[in-house]
Coordinates of N, CA and C in Angstrom, one line a residue:
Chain A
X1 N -169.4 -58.8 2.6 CA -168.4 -59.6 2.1 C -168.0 -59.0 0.7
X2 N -166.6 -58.1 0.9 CA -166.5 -57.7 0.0 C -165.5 -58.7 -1.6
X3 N -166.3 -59.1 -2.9 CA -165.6 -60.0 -3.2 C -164.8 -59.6 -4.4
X4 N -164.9 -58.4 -4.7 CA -164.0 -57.9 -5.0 C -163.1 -56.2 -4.4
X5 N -162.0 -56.5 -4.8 CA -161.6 -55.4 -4.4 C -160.2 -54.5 -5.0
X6 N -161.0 -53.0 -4.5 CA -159.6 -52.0 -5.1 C -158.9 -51.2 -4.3
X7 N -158.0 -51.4 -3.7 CA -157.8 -51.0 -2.5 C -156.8 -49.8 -2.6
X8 N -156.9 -48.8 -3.7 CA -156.6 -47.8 -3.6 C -157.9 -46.9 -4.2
X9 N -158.1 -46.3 -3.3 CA -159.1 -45.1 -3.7 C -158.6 -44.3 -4.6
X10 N -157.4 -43.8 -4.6 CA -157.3 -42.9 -5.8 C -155.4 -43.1 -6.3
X11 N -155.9 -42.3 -7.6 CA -154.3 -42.4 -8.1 C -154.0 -41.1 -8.8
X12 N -152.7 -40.6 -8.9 CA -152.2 -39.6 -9.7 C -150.9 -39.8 -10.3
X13 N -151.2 -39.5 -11.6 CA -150.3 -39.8 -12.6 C -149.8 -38.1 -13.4
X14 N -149.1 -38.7 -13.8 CA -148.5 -37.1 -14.6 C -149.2 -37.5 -16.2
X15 N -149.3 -36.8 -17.1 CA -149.8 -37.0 -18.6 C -148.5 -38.1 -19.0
X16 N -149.1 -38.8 -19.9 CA -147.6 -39.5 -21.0 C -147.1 -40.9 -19.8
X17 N -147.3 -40.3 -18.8 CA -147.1 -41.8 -17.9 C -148.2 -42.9 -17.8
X18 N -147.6 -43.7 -17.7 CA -148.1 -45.1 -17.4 C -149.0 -45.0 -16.1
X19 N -150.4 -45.3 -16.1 CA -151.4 -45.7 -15.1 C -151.6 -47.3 -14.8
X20 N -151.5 -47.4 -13.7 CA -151.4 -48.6 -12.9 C -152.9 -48.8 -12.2
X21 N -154.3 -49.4 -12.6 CA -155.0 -49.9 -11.2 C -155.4 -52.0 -11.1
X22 N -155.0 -51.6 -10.0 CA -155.7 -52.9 -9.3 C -156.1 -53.3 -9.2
X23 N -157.1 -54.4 -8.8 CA -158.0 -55.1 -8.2 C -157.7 -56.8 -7.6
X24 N -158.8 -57.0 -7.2 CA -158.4 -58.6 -6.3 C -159.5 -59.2 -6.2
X25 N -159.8 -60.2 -6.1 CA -160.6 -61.1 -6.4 C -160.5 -62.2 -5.3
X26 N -161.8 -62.5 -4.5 CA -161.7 -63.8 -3.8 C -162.7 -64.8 -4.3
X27 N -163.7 -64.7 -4.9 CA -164.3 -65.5 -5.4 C -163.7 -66.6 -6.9
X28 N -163.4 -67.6 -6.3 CA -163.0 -68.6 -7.4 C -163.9 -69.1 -9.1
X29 N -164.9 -68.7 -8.3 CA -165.8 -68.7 -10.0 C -165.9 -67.5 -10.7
X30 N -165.2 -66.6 -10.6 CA -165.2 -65.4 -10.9 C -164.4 -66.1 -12.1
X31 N -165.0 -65.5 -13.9 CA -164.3 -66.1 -14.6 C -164.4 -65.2 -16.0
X32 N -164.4 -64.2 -15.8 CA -165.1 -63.1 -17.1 C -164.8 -61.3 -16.1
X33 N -163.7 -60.9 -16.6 CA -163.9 -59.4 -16.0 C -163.7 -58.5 -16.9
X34 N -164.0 -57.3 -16.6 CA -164.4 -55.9 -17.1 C -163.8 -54.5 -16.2
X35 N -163.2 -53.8 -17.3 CA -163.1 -52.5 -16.6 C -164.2 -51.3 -17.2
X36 N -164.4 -51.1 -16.7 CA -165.3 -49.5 -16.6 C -164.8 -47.9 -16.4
X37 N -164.8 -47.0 -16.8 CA -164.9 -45.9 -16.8 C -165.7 -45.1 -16.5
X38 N -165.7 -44.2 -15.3 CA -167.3 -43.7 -15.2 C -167.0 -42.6 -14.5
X39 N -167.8 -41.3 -15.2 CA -168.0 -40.3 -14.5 C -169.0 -39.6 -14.2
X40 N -168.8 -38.8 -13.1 CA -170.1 -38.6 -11.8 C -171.4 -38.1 -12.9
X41 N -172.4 -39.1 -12.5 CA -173.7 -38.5 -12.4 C -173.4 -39.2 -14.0
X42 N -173.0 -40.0 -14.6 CA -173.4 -40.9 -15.8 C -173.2 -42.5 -15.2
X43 N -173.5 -42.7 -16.6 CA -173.5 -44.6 -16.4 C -171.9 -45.4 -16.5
X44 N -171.9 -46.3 -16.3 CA -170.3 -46.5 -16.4 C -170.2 -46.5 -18.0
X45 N -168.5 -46.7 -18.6 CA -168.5 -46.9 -19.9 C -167.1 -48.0 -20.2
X46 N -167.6 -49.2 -20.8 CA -166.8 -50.3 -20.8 C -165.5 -49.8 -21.6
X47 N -164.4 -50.1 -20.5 CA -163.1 -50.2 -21.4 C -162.7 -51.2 -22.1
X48 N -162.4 -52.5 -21.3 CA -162.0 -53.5 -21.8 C -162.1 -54.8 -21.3
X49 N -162.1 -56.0 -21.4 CA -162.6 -57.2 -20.8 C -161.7 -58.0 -20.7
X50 N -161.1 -59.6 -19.9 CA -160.4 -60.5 -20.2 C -161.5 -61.9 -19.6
X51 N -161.3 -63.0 -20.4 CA -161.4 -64.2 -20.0 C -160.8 -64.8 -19.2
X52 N -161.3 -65.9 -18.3 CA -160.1 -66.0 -17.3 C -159.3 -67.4 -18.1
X53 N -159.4 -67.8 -19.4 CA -158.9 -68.8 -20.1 C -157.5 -67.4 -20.9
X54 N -157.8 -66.4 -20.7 CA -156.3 -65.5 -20.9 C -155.5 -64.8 -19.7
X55 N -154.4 -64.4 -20.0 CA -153.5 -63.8 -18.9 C -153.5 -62.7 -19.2
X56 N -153.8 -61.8 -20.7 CA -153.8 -60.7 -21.3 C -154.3 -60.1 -21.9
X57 N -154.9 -59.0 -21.7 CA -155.5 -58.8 -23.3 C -155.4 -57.2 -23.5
X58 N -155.1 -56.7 -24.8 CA -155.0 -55.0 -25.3 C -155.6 -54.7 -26.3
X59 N -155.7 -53.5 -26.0 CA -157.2 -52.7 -27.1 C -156.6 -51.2 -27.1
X60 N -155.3 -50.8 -27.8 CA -154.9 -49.3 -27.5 C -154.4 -48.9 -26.7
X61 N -154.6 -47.9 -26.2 CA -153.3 -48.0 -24.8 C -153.8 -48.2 -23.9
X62 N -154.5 -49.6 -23.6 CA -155.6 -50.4 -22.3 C -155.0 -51.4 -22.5
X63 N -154.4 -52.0 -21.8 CA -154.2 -53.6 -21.3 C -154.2 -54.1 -20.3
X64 N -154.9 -55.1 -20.1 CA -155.4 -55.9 -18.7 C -154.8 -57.2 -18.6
X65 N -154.1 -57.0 -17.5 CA -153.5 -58.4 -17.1 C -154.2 -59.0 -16.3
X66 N -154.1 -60.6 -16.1 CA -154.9 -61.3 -15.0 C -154.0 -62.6 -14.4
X67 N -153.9 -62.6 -13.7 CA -153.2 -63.5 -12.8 C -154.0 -64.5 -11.4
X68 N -154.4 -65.4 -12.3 CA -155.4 -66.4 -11.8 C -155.2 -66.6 -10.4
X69 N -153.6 -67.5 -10.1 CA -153.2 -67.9 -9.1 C -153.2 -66.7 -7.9
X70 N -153.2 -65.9 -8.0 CA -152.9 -64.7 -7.4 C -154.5 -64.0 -7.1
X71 N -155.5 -64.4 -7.8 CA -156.8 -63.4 -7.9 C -156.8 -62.3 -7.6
X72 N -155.9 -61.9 -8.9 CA -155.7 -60.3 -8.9 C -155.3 -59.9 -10.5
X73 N -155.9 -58.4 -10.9 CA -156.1 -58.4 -12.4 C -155.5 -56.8 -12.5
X74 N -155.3 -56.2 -13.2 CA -155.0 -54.8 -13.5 C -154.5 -54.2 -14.8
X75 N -155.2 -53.2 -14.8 CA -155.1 -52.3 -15.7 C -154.2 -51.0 -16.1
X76 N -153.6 -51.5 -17.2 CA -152.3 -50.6 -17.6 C -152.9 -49.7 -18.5
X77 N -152.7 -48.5 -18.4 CA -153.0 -47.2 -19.5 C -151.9 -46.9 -19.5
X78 N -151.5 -46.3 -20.9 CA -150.0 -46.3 -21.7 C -150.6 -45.1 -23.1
X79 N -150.2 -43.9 -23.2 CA -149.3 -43.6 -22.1 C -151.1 -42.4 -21.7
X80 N -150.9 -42.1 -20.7 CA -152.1 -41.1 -20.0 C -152.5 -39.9 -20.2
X81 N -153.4 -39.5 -20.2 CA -154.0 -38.5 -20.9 C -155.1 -37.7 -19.9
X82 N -154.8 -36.6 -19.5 CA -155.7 -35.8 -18.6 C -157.3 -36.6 -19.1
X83 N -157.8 -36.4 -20.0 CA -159.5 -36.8 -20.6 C -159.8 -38.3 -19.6
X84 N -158.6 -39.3 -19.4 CA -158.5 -40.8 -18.9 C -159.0 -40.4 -17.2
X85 N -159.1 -38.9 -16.8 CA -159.1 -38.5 -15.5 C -160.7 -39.3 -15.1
X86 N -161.0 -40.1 -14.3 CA -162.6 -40.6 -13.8 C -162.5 -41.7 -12.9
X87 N -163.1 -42.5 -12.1 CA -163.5 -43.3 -11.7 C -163.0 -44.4 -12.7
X88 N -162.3 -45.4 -12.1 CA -162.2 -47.0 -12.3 C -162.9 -48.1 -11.9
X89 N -163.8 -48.6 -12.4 CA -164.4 -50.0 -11.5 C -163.8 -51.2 -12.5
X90 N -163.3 -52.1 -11.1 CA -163.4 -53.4 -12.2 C -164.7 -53.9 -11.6
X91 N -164.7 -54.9 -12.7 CA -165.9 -55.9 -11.9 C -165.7 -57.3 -12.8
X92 N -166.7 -58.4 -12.5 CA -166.2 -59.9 -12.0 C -167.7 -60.5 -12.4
X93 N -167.8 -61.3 -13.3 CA -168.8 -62.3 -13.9 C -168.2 -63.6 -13.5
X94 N -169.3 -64.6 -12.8 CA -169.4 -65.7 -12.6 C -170.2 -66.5 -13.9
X95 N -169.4 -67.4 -14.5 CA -170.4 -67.5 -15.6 C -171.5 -69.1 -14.9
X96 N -171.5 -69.4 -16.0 CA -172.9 -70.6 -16.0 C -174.4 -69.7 -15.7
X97 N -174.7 -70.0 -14.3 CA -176.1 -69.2 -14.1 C -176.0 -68.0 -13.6
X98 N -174.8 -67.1 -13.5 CA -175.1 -65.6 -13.1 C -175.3 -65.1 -13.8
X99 N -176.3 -64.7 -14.3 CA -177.1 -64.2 -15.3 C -177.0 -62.9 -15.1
X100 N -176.1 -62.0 -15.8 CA -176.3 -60.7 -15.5 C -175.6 -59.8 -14.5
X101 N -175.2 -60.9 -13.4 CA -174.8 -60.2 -12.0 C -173.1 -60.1 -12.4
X102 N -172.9 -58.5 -12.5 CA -171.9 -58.4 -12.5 C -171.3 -57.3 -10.8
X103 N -170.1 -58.3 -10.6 CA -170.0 -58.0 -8.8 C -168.5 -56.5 -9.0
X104 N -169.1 -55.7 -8.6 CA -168.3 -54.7 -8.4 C -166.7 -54.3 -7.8
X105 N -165.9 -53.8 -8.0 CA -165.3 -52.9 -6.8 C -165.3 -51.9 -6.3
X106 N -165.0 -50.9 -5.6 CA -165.5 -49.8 -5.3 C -164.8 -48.8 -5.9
X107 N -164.2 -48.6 -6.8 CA -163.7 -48.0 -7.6 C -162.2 -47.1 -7.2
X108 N -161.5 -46.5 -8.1 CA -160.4 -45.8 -7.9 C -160.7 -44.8 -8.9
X109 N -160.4 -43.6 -8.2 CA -160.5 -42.4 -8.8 C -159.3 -41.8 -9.5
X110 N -159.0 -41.7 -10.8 CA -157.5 -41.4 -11.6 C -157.6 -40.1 -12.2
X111 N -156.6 -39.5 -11.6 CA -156.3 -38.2 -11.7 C -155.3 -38.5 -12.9
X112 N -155.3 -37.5 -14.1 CA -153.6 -37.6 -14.5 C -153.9 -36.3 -14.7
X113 N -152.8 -35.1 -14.5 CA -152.3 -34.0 -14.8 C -151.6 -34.0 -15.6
X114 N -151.9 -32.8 -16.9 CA -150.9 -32.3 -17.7 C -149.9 -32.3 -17.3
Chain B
X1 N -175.6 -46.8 -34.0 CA -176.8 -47.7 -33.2 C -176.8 -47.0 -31.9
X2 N -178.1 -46.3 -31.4 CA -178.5 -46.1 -29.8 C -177.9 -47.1 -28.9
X3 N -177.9 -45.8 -27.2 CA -177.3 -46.9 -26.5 C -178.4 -46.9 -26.0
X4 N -178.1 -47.2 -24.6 CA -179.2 -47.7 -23.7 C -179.8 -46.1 -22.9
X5 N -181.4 -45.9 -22.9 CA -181.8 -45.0 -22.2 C -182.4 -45.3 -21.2
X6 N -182.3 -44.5 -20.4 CA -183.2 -44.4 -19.5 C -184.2 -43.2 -18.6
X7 N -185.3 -43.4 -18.1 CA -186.5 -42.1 -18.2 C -186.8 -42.9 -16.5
X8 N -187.0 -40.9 -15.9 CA -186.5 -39.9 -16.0 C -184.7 -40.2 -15.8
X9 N -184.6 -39.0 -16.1 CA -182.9 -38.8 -15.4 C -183.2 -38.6 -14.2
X10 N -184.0 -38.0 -13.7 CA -183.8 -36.7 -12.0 C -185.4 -37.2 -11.4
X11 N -185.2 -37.5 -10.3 CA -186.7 -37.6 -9.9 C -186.6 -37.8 -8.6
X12 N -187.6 -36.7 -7.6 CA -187.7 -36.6 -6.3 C -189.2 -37.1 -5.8
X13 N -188.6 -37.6 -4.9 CA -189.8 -38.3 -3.9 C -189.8 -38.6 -2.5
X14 N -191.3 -38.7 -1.8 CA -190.8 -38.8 -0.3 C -191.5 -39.9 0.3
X15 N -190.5 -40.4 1.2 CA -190.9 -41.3 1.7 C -192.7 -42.0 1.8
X16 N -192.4 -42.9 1.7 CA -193.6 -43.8 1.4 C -194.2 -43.7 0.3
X17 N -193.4 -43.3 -1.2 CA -194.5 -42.9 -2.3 C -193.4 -44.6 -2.8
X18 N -194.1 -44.5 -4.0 CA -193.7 -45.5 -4.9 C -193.0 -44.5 -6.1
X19 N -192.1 -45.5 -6.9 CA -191.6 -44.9 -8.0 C -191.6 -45.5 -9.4
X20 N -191.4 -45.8 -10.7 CA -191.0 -46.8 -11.8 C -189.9 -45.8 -12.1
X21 N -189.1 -46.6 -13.3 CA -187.8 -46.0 -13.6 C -187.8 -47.3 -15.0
X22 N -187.5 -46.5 -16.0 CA -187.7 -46.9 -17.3 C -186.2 -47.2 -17.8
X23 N -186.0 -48.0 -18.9 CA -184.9 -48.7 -19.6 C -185.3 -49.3 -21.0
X24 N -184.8 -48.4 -21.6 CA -184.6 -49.3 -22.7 C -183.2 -49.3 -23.8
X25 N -183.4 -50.9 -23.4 CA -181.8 -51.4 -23.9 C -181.3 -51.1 -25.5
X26 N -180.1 -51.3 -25.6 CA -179.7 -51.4 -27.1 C -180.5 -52.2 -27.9
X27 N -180.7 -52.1 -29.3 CA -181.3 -52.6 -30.0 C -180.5 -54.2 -30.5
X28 N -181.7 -55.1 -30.1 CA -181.3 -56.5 -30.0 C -180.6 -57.6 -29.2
X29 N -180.7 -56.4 -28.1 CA -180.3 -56.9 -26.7 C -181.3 -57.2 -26.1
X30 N -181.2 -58.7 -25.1 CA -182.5 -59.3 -24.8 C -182.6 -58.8 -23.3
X31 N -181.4 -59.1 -22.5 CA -180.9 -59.0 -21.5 C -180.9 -57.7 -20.9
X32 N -181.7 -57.5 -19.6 CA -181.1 -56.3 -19.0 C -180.9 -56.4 -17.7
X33 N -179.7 -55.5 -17.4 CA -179.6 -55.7 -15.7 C -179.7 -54.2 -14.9
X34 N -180.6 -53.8 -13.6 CA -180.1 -53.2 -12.7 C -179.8 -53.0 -11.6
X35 N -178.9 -52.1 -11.1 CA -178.2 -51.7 -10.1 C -178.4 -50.5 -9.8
X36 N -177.8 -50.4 -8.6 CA -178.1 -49.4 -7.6 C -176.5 -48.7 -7.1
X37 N -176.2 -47.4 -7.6 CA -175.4 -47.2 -6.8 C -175.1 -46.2 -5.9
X38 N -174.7 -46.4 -4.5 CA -174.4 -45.3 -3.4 C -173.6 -45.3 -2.8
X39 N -172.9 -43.9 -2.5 CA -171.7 -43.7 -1.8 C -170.7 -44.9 -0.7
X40 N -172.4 -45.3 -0.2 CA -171.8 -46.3 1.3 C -171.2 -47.7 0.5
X41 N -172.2 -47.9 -0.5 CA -172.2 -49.7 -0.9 C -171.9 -49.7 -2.5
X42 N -171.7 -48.6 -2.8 CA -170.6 -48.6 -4.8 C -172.3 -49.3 -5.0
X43 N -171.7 -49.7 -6.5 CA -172.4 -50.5 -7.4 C -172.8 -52.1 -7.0
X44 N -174.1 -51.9 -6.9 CA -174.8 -53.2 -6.4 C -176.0 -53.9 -7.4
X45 N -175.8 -54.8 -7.7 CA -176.5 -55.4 -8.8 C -178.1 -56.2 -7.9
X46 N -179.5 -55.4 -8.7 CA -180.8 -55.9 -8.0 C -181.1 -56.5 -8.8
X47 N -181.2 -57.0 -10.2 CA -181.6 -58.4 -10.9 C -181.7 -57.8 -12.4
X48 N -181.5 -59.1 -13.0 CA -181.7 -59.0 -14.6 C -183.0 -60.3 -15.0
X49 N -183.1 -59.6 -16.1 CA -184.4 -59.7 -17.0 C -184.0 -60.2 -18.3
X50 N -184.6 -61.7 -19.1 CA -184.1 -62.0 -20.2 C -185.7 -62.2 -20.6
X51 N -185.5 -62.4 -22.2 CA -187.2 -63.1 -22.3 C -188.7 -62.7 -21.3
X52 N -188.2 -61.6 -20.9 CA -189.1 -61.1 -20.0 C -189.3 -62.1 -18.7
X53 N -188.4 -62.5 -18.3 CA -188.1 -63.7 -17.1 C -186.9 -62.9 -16.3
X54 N -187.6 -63.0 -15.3 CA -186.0 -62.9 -13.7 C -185.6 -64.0 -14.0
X55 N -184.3 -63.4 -14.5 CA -183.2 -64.7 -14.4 C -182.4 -65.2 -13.0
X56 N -182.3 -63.7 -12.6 CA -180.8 -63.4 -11.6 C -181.8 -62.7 -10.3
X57 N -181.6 -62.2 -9.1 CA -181.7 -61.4 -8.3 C -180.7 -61.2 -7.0
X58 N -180.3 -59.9 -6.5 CA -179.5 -59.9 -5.8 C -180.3 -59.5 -4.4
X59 N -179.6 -59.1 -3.3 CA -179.8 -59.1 -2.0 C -180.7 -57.8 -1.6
X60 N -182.0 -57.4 -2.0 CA -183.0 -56.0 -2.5 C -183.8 -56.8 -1.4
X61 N -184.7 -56.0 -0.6 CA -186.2 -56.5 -0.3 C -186.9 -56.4 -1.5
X62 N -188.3 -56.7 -0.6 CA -189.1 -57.4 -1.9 C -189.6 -55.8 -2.2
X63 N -190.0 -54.6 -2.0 CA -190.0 -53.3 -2.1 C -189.4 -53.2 -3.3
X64 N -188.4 -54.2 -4.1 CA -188.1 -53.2 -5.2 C -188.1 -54.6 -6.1
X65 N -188.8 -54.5 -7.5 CA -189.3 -55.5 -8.4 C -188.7 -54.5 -9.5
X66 N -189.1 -55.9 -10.8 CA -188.9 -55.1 -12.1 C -189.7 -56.3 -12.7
X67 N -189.7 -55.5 -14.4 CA -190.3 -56.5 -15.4 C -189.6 -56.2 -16.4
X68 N -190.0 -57.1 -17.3 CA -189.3 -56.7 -18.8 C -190.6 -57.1 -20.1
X69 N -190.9 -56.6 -21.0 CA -191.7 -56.4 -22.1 C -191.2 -57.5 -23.3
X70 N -192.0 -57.8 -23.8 CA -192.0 -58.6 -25.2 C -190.6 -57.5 -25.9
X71 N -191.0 -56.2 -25.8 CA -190.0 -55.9 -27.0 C -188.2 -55.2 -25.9
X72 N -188.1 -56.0 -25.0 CA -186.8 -56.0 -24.1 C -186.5 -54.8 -23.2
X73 N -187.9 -53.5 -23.5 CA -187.8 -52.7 -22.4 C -188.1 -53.3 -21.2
X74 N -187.1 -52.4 -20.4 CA -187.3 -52.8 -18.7 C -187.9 -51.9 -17.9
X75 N -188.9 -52.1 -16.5 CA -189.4 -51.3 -16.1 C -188.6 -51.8 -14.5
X76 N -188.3 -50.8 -13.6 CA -188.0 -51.4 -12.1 C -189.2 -50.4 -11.6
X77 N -189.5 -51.3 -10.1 CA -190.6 -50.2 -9.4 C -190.2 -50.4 -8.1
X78 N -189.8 -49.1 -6.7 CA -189.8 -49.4 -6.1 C -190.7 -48.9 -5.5
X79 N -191.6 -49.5 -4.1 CA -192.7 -49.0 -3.5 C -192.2 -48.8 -1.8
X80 N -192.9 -47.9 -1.2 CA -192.7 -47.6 -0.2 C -191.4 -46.9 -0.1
X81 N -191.6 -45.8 -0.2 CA -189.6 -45.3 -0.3 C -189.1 -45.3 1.0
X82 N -188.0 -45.5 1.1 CA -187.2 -45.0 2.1 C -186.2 -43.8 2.1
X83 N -185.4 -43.4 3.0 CA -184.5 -42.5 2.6 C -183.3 -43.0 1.9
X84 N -183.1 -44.2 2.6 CA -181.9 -45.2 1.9 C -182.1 -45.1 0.8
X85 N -182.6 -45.2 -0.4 CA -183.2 -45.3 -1.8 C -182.9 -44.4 -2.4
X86 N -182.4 -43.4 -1.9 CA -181.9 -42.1 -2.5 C -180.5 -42.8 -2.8
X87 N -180.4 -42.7 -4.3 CA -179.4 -43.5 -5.3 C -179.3 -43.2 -6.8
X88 N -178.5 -43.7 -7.6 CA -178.1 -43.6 -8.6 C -178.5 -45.3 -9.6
X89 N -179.9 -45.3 -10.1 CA -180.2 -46.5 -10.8 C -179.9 -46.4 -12.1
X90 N -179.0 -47.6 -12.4 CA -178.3 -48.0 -13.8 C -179.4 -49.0 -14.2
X91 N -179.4 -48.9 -15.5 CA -179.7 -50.5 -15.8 C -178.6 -50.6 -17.4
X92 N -178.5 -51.7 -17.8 CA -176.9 -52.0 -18.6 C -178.0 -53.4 -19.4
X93 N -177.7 -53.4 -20.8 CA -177.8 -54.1 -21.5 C -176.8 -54.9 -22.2
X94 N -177.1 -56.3 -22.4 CA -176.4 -57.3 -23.0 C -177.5 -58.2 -24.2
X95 N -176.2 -58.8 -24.9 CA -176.8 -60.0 -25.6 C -177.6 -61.3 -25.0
X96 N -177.3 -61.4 -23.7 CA -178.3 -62.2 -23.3 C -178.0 -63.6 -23.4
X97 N -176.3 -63.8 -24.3 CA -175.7 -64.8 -24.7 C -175.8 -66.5 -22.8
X98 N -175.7 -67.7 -23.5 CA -175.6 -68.8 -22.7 C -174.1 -68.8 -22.0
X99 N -174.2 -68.7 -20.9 CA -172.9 -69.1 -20.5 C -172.6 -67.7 -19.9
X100 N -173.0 -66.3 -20.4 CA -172.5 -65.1 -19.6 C -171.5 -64.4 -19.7
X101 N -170.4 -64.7 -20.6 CA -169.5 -63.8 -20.7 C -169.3 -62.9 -22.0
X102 N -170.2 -61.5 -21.7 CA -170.3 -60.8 -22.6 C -170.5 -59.5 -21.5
X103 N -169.8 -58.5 -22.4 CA -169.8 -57.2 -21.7 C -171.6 -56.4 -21.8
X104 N -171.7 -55.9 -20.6 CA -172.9 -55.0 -20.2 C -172.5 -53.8 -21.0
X105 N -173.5 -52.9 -21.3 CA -173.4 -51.6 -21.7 C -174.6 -50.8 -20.8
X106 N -174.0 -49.6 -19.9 CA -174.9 -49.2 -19.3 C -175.8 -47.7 -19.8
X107 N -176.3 -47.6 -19.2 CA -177.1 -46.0 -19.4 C -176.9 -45.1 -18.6
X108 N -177.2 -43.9 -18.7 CA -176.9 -43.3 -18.0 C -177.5 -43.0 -16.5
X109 N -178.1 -43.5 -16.4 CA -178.7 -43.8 -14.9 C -180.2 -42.8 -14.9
X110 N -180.5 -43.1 -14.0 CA -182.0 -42.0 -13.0 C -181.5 -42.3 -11.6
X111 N -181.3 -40.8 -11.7 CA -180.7 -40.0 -10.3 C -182.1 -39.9 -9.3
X112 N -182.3 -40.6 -8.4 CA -183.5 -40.6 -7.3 C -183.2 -40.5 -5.8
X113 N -183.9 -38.5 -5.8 CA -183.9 -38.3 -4.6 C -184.9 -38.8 -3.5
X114 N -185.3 -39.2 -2.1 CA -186.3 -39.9 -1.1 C -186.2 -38.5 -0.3
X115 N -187.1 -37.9 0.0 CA -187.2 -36.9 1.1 C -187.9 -37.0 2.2

């Protein structure tokens, strides 16, 4: 049961353009997300977070929108930069007693070319 | 301020040995969590450790445990290997805050081969 999800494996962008990834969400207590950065053979590395008491949130050219009714969230990179090239995970905190368990997606791989 | 390490990086083993895999979190982080990740099943969360207490556990046989220390190092052990086991173990530190919504910071993992 997959309870979150990214349903594009990969993406390519040109440098200076706008990066688009997705994710979806079926679990309703899901109420705290995160994106990650991660490349092969390291640990992930936190981009950016939203509450689900927001619809938005930016940190530089990272902004994450979230769209409750819809359980579905995404992340805008503005403008892209070959180095932004790695793996994307979102992932999804249930708060109260999930202590820790943070529920994955299976990531999107972002290419941007010079 | 150090991030989170973890010992070994690289470590080969064969079936039926046992293994530990070391973590130690950011400084003043209570909380640690790890996971497991593999090609077939991405990133999968096997439990977190606060106060040296399982808080959390996810869907692991009992083959794979952990502990945590007075001073918030974490130890996971798994015994009896399998081939499946051959994976990429994270473990990610937090504040350990009530209620949960605070970002993980991970390490770089220990890459474990099962032969």
């Amino acid at each position: 049961d997959q309870q979150v999800k990214q349903n594009s494996p990969s993406l390519s962008v040109q440098e200076g353009r706008i990066s688009i990834l997705n994710c979806d969400y079926t679990n309703s207590m899901f109420d705290y997300f995160l994106w990650y950065k991660k490349y092969p053979a390291e640990g992930p590395t936190f981009l950016i977070s939203i509450s689900s008491i927001k619809d938005k949130n930016e940190d530089g050219r990272f902004t994450v929108f979230l769209n409750k009714s819809a359980k579905h969230l995404s992340l805008h990179i503005v403008p892209s930069q070959p180095g932004d090239s790695a793996v994307y995970f979102c992932a999804a905190l249930a708060g109260g007693t999930s202590y820790g368990k943070l529920t994955f997606g299976q990531g999107t791989i972002l290419t941007v070319h010079p | 301020k150090a991030g989170v390490t973890q010992t070994p990086r690289y470590l080969i083993k064969t079936r039926g040995q046992q293994v530990t895999l070391s973590c130690s979190p950011i400084s003043g982080h209570r909380s640690v969590s790890w996971y497991q990740q593999t090609p077939g099943q991405g990133l999968q969360f096997l439990f977190e450790y606060f106060s040296e207490t399982q808080r959390n556990k996810g869907n692991f046989p009992g083959r794979f445990s952990g502990r945590q220390f007075s001073n918030s190092r974490s130890e996971m052990n798994v015994s009896t290997l399998e081939l499946g086991d051959s994976a990429l173990y994270l473990c990610a530190s937090s504040l350990g805050l009530a209620g949960g919504h605070e970002t993980q910071y991970f390490g770089p993992g220990t890459r474990l081969l099962v032969l």
